[in-house]
Amino acid sequence: MLGASRRSLCAGAAARRHAAAFVVSGDTPAAATAAPASSSTPPRPVANPDSGISRLGGKRLLSVLAAPKLNGAANVVSLKVRESALIGRRYESSAAAVDSSDAPPAEKFEYQAEVNRLMDLIVHSLYSNKEVFLRELVSNASDALDKLRYLSVTDPDLLKDGPELDIRIQTDKDNGIITITDSGIGMTRQELVESLGTIASSGTAKFLKALKESQEASVDSNLIGQFGVGFYSAFLVADKVAVSTKSPRSEKQYVWEAESESNSYTIREETDPEKLLPRGTRLTLYLKRDDKGFAHPERIQKLVKNYSQFVSFPIYTWQEKGFTKEVEVDEDPAAAKTEGDGDTEKQAKKKTKTVVEKYWDWELTNETQPIWLRNPREVSTEEYNEFYKKTFNEYLDPLASSHFTTEGEVEFRSILYVPATKKEDITDRKTKNIRLYVKRVFISDDFDGELFPRYLSFVKGVVDSNDLPLNVSREILQESRIVRIMRKRLVRKAFDMILGISCSENRDDYETFWENYGKFLKLGCMEDKENHKRIAPLLRFFSSQSNDELISLDEYVESMKPDQKAIYYIAGDSLSSAKNAPFLEKLNEKGYEVLLLVDPMDEVSITNLNSYKDKNFVDISKEDLDLGDKNEEREKEIKQEYSQTCDWIKKRLGEKVARVDISNRLSSSPCVLVAAKFGWSANMERLMRAQSMGDTSSLDFMRSRKVFEINPEHEIIKGLNAACRSNPDDPEALKAIDILFETSMISSGFSPDNPTELSGKIYEMMSTAMAGKWVTHAQASEQHDAPVSFEPVLEAEPLEAEVVEPVQSGQQK
């Protein structure tokens, strides 16, 4: 008998367990749920005269048409005996038969009001995916088998009518009928009334009220698992449902019948000998006109494999099969006459052809045993990889896998994988990479960060829990304490798996992982502060000493100088620009390694980490850089010597800079422009400007004023220092300051405000510098060659203009 708690819907599982024929007792221990499906389990067909199945002495026997028995010649002979009755014929479901006229009258019962309201919701508004009805009914059948197995431990007589425990599904696609039969615990007449007509808890009323409120508030009330209503989900696709059940504790078999739009149901005794069951329940669904497509055998088989593949009992579906055989072909008499009488041996040979004979038989559908229920020591790497490829439609082996079981306040089993190739983009919020099961029944793979954070969405795997409520709504996943604990442990195991790849002897494996999923981990630095210690060892960066190879933070710390106090980094738009930036000059001289952050996400992720192994991250492109080599007396002397020059340069630049300082990071460059300590770096300013869609006004408040640092050892700065003392108003010196500032912006990674004006100043200075070298020599050459080239031309001009007098007549020439 069902307890009242098992008929409560408020816990999310009650309505699914209303049908006692399909319900496992809540007291069933986990150890009693174990029996994996085996292909060696003898099939148990239902009684049906058209299917070639007979019942002898109360035992169910398989037809001679069973597929494994079709190899021998004797079997072919036996098939020929029955082929006129069986081969090629359409199987007609036993559910289509009508009741005998001699049957006792059926008793009519009224539904409890809440049940009627629940059925109305189920049929018209609750479910958006009708195909889940089969999962619900198969799960209920599995629960009935579980309950029988549990009770048979103390009462072996419950199995006297047949030791086999299985589920069988038949279809009649022409008439639109589906029959689901289990050999479970069954129900008595009283249990039928209590389980399928009443609800002994007010939980349903609360559920209906909450559902109505959510619909009025336009809130998504979609159930992820679609669990919670169990037996009544049959009315999603059926106009009429019949439940024929036989309990081993009752001498009679009863039939419960109801229609989807009716307020009542009937219960009668089963008297048809061909429909009697040794034990268990047969559920017959008469499908609606628009839902008769569910009665196709191929579709039923597909749904079972998708939702109930890992149910611990064998599930058989009624499928059409075939075998090939040779048959004789009648020869054309005219063709035979033209061949002549010479070759008698050839005439004696009969012509044959190969044909396919069709028949119907049971086929085990849930052949795949869930490997997550096995001991990890007993599962090979090849088995893990094969399961991964089959479950997630992959063709490459995963980079790594992790099989574990968690115990304690929350128990669940899981297998996680790291794919070898990336399919999801970092911007994809929803993936179908985690398949959630409850008691080996598939619930959903549509999650939005409830089981895994978004930055680990590339991890694939299965999670099977017995602790989750069967009514797994979105709200439950977000608020459930069980889910929060599961999420924390899954994330921890995922990091352990990735760390295993990074510690592998094959360095190429982690390079492949980083190329595919490095951005995901950088996103984790921004979104998951709690796991910074797990993410940081997995990060990889270029460095000034790595020869264009990626290194880890552990490798950086191991190679640090004894006097080095921090982890230094610089961000740039390319590896070349970052490596040649003037900020690295003094650090390179001291042998300090600098991380080169060239990916747009690098700087943000490092900034969020803040430190690693008690070493702070320091941006060498920002002010107040401390390299640990300060000489206070020397710095004091230099500041006194150049204080006037710094003030002079600051006065010239005005609001373009916050101040002018003496630099301790330069050795060969005259100056550099550094960002404020808490402002944007040059790289960050460039990235934010690119994202502002052309409107930089909203970003001005984050753009800090720069600090102009000068190198007192450089000749240009020494020259400006002299100009400041001798002639501070010299236009050439002031122009030099402008050019020096704007060129330092470019070398420091910033963009000049007016590139055209800067280029004009550079051209003008180049003209001035070149005038004293090459132009003077050219002019001297032209003056020296002028008399030689022009004088002969001037003497020849009178000869060309000479006038010749004409000769008069009578004069001699």
CSV table of N, CA and C in Angstrom, one decimal, residues 556-557 560-561 563-569 587 592-594 612 614-620 625-627:
chain,number,residue,atom,x,y,z
A,556,TYR,N,57.1,31.1,-13.7
A,556,TYR,CA,57.6,32.4,-13.5
A,556,TYR,C,58.2,32.6,-12.1
A,557,VAL,N,57.4,32.1,-11.1
A,557,VAL,CA,57.8,32.3,-9.7
A,557,VAL,C,59.1,31.5,-9.5
A,560,MET,N,62.2,33.6,-10.6
A,560,MET,CA,62.4,34.9,-10.1
A,560,MET,C,63.7,35.1,-9.5
A,561,LYS,N,64.3,36.3,-9.6
A,561,LYS,CA,65.5,36.7,-8.9
A,561,LYS,C,65.3,36.7,-7.4
A,563,ASP,N,66.2,38.9,-5.3
A,563,ASP,CA,65.8,40.2,-4.8
A,563,ASP,C,64.5,40.8,-5.4
A,564,GLN,N,63.9,39.9,-6.3
A,564,GLN,CA,62.7,40.4,-7.0
A,564,GLN,C,61.5,40.3,-6.0
A,565,LYS,N,60.7,41.4,-5.9
A,565,LYS,CA,59.6,41.5,-5.0
A,565,LYS,C,58.2,41.2,-5.5
A,566,ALA,N,58.1,41.3,-6.8
A,566,ALA,CA,56.7,41.2,-7.4
A,566,ALA,C,56.8,40.5,-8.8
A,567,ILE,N,55.6,40.2,-9.3
A,567,ILE,CA,55.4,39.6,-10.6
A,567,ILE,C,55.1,40.8,-11.5
A,568,TYR,N,56.1,41.1,-12.4
A,568,TYR,CA,55.9,42.2,-13.3
A,568,TYR,C,55.3,41.8,-14.6
A,569,TYR,N,54.4,42.7,-15.1
A,569,TYR,CA,53.8,42.5,-16.4
A,569,TYR,C,53.5,43.8,-17.2
A,587,LEU,N,64.4,46.8,-16.4
A,587,LEU,CA,64.1,45.5,-15.9
A,587,LEU,C,64.9,44.4,-16.7
A,592,TYR,N,65.2,40.8,-14.8
A,592,TYR,CA,63.9,40.5,-14.3
A,592,TYR,C,63.0,40.1,-15.5
A,593,GLU,N,62.2,39.0,-15.3
A,593,GLU,CA,61.3,38.5,-16.3
A,593,GLU,C,60.0,39.3,-16.2
A,594,VAL,N,59.4,39.6,-17.4
A,594,VAL,CA,58.2,40.4,-17.4
A,594,VAL,C,57.2,39.6,-18.2
A,612,TYR,N,49.7,36.2,-6.6
A,612,TYR,CA,49.8,34.7,-6.7
A,612,TYR,C,51.0,34.3,-5.8
A,614,ASP,N,51.6,34.9,-2.7
A,614,ASP,CA,52.1,36.0,-1.9
A,614,ASP,C,53.0,37.0,-2.7
A,615,LYS,N,52.9,36.9,-4.0
A,615,LYS,CA,53.6,37.9,-4.9
A,615,LYS,C,52.6,38.7,-5.6
A,616,ASN,N,52.6,40.0,-5.4
A,616,ASN,CA,51.7,40.9,-6.1
A,616,ASN,C,52.0,41.1,-7.6
A,617,PHE,N,51.0,41.3,-8.4
A,617,PHE,CA,51.1,41.6,-9.8
A,617,PHE,C,51.3,43.1,-9.9
A,618,VAL,N,52.4,43.6,-10.6
A,618,VAL,CA,52.7,45.0,-10.8
A,618,VAL,C,52.8,45.3,-12.3
A,619,ASP,N,52.1,46.3,-12.7
A,619,ASP,CA,52.1,46.8,-14.0
A,619,ASP,C,53.2,47.8,-14.2
A,620,ILE,N,54.2,47.5,-15.0
A,620,ILE,CA,55.4,48.3,-15.1
A,620,ILE,C,55.2,49.6,-15.9
A,625,LEU,N,56.8,52.8,-9.8
A,625,LEU,CA,57.4,51.5,-9.9
A,625,LEU,C,58.6,51.4,-9.0
A,626,ASP,N,58.6,50.3,-8.2
A,626,ASP,CA,59.7,50.1,-7.2
A,626,ASP,C,60.4,48.8,-7.6
A,627,LEU,N,61.7,49.0,-8.1
A,627,LEU,CA,62.5,47.9,-8.5
A,627,LEU,C,63.4,47.4,-7.4
